[in-house]
mmCIF file with all atom_site columns, C-alpha atoms in Angstrom:
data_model
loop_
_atom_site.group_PDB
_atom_site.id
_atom_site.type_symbol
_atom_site.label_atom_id
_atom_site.label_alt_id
_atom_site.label_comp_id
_atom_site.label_asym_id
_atom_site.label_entity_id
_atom_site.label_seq_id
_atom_site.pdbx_PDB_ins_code
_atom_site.Cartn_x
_atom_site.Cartn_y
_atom_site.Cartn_z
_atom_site.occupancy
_atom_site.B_iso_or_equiv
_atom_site.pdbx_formal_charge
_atom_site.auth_seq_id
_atom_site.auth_comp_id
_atom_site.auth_asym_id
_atom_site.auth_atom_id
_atom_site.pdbx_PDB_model_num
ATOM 1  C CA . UNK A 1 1  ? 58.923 40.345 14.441 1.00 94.00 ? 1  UNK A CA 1
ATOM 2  C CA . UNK A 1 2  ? 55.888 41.139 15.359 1.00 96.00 ? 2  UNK A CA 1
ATOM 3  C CA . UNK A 1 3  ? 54.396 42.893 18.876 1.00 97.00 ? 3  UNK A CA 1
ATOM 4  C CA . UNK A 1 4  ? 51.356 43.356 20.806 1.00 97.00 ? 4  UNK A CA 1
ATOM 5  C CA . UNK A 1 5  ? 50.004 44.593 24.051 1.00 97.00 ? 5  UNK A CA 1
ATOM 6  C CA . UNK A 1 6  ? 47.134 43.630 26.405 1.00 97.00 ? 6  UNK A CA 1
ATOM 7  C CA . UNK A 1 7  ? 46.228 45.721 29.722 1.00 97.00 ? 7  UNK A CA 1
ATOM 8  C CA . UNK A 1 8  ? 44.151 43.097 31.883 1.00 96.00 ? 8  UNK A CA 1
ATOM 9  C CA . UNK A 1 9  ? 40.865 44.748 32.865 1.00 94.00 ? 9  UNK A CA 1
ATOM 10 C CA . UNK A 1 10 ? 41.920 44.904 36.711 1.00 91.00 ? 10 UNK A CA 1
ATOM 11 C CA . UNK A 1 11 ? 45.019 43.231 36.228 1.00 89.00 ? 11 UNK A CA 1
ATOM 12 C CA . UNK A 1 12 ? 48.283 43.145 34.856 1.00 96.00 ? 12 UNK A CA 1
ATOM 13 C CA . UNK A 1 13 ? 50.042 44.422 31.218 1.00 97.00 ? 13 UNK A CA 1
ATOM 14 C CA . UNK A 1 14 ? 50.654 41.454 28.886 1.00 98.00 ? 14 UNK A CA 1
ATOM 15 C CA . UNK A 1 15 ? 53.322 41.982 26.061 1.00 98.00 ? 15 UNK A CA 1
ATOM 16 C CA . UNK A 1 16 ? 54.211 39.129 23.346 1.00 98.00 ? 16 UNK A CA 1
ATOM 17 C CA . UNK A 1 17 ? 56.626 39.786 20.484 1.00 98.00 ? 17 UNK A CA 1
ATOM 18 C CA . UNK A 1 18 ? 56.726 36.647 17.790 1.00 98.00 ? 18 UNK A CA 1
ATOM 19 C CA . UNK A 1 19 ? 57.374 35.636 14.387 1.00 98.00 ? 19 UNK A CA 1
ATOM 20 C CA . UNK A 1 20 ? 54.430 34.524 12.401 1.00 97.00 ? 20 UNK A CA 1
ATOM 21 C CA . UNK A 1 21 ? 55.828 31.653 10.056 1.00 97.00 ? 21 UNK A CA 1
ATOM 22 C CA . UNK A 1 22 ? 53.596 29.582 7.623  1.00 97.00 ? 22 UNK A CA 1
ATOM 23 C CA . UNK A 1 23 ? 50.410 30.742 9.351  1.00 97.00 ? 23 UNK A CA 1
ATOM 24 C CA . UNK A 1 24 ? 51.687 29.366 12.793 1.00 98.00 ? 24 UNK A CA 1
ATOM 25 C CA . UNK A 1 25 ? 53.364 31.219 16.203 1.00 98.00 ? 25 UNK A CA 1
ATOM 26 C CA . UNK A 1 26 ? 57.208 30.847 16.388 1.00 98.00 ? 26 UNK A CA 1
ATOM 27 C CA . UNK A 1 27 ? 59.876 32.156 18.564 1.00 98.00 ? 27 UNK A CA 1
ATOM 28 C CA . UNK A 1 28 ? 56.747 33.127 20.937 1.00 98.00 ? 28 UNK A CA 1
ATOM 29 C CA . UNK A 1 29 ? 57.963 35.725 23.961 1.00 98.00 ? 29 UNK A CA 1
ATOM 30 C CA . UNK A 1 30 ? 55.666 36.205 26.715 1.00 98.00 ? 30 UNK A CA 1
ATOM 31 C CA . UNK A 1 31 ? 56.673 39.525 29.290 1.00 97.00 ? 31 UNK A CA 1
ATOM 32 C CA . UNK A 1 32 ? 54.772 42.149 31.178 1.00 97.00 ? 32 UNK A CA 1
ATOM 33 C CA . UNK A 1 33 ? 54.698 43.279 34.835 1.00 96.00 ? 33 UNK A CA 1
ATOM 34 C CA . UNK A 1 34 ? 52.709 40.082 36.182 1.00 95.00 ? 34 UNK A CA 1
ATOM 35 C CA . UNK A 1 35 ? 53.840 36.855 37.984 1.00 94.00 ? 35 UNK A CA 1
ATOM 36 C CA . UNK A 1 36 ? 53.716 33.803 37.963 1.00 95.00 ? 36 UNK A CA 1
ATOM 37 C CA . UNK A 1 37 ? 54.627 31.027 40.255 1.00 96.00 ? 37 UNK A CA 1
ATOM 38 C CA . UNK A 1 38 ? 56.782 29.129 39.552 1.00 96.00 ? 38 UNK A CA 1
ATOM 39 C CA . UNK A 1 39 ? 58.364 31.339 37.509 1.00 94.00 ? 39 UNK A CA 1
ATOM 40 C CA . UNK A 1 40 ? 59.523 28.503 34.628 1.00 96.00 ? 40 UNK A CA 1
ATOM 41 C CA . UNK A 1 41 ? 55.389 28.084 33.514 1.00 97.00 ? 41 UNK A CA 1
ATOM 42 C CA . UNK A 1 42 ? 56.296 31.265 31.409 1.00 97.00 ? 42 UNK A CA 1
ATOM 43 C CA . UNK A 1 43 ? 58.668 29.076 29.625 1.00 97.00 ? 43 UNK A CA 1
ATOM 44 C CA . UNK A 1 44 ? 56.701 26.124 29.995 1.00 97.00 ? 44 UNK A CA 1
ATOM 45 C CA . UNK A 1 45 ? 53.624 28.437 28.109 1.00 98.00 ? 45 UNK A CA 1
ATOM 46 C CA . UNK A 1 46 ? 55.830 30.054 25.314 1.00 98.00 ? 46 UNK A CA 1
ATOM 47 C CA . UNK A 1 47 ? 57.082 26.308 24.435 1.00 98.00 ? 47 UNK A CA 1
ATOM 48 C CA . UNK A 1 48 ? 53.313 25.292 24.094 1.00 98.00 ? 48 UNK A CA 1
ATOM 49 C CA . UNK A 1 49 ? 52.725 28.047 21.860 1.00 98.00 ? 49 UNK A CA 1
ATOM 50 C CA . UNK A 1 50 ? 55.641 26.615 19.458 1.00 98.00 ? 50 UNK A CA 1
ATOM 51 C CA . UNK A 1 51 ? 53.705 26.197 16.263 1.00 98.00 ? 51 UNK A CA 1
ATOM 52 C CA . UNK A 1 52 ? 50.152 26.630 17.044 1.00 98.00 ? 52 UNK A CA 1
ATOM 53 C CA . UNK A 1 53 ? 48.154 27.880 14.268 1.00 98.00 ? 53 UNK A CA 1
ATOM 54 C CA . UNK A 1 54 ? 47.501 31.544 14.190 1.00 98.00 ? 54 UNK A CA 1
ATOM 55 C CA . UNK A 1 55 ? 43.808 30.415 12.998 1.00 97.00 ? 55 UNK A CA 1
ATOM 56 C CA . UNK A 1 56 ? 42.817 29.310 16.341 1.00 98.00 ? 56 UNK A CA 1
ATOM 57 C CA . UNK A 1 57 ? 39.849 30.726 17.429 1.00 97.00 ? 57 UNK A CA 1
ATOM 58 C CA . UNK A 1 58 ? 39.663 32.871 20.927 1.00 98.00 ? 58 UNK A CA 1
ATOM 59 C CA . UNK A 1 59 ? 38.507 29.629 22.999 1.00 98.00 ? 59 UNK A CA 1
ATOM 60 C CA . UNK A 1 60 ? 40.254 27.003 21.001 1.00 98.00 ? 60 UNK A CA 1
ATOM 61 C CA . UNK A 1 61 ? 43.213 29.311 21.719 1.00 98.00 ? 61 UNK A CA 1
ATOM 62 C CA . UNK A 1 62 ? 42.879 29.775 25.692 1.00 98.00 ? 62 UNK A CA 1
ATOM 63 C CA . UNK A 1 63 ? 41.892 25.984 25.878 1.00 98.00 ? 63 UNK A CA 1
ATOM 64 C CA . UNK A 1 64 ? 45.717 25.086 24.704 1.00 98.00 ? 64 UNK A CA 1
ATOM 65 C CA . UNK A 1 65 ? 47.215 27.871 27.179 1.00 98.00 ? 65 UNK A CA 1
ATOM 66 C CA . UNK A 1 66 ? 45.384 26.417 30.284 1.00 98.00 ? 66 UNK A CA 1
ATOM 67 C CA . UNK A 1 67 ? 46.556 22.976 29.028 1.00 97.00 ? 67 UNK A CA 1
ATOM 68 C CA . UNK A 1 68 ? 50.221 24.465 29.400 1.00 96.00 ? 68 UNK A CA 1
ATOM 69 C CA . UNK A 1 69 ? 50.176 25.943 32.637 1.00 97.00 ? 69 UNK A CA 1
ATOM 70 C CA . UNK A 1 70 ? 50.165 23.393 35.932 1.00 96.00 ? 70 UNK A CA 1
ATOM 71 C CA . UNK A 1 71 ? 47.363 22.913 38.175 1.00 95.00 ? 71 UNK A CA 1
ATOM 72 C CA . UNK A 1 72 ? 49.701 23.799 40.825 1.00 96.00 ? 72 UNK A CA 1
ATOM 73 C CA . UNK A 1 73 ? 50.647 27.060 39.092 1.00 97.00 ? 73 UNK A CA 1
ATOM 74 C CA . UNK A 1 74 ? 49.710 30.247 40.602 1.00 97.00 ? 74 UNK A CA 1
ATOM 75 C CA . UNK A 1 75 ? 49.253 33.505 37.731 1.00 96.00 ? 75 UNK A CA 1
ATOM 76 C CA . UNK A 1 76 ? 48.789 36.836 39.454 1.00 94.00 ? 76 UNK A CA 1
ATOM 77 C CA . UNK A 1 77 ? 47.343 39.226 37.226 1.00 93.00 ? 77 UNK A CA 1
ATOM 78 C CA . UNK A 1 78 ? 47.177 37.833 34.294 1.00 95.00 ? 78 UNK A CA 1
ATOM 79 C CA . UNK A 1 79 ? 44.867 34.662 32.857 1.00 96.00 ? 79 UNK A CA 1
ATOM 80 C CA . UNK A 1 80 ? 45.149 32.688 29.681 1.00 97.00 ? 80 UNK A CA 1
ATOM 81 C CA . UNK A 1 81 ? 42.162 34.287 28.067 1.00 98.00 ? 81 UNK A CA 1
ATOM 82 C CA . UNK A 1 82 ? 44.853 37.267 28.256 1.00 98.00 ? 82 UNK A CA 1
ATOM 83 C CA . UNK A 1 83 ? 47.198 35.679 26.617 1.00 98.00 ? 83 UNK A CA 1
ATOM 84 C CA . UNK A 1 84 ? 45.274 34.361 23.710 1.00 98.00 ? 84 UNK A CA 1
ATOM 85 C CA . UNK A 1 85 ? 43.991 38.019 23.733 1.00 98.00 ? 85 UNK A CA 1
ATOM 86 C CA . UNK A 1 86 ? 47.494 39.603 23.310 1.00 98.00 ? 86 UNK A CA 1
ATOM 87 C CA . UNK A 1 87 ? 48.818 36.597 20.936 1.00 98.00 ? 87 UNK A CA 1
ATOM 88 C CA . UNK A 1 88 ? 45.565 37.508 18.374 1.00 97.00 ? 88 UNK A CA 1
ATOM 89 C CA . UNK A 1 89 ? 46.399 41.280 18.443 1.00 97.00 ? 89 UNK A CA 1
ATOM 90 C CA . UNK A 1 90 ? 49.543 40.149 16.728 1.00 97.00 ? 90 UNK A CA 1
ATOM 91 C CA . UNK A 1 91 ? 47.483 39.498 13.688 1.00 96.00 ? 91 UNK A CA 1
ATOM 92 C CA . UNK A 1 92 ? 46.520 43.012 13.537 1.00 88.00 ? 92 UNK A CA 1
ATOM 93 C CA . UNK A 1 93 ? 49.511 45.217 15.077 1.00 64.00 ? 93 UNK A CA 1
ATOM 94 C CA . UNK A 1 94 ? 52.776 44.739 13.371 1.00 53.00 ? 94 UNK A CA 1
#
C-alpha cells in the first residue's frame, strides 16, 4: 500500500493511499478534510482512477479527473490538479 499527502496552497489536505499494480492505480482511496458536493463524486473519482496508468503525465492526469467529476459538482478546497498532485507523490513516498 502505498500513501501520499498534498496540502492545497490555500486550500484543503489531500491524502490517497493505493496499490500500484502492473504500472497502473488500483484500490485508489481519496480522503482529507475537504468537501465535496455531492458527496458520492469521491466515489465516482476513485472509480475513474481504477487502472489508469501511473505514467500519465501531470495534465494528461488532471484531464481524466475533471472528466470524472460532474459539471454540477461543487469541490471546496480541493481541485483535480490536487489530486493528480497527491496520486504522483505516490511514485515517490512509499
Amino acid at each position: 500500500m502505498r500513501h501520499a499527502e498534498y496540502k492545497v496552497p490555500g486550500g484543503k489536505l489531500v491524502v490517497v493511499d493505493l496499490q500500484i499494480q502492473e504500472g497502473r492505480f488500483h484500490h485508489v482511496q481519496l480522503s482529507g478534510d475537504f468537501f465535496l458536493e455531492p458527496p458520492e463524486v469521491l466515489e465516482q473519482i476513485n472509480q475513474a482512477l481504477e487502472g489508469v496508468p501511473i505514467t500519465l503525465d501531470h495534465d494528461r492526469l488532471t484531464a481524466h479527473i475533471n472528466q470524472a467529476i460532474p459539471a454540477s459538482a461543487e469541490l471546496f478546497g480541493i481541485h483535480a490538479a490536487a489530486i493528480a498532485t497527491v496520486l504522483q507523490r505516490t511514485l515517490t513516498h512509499d
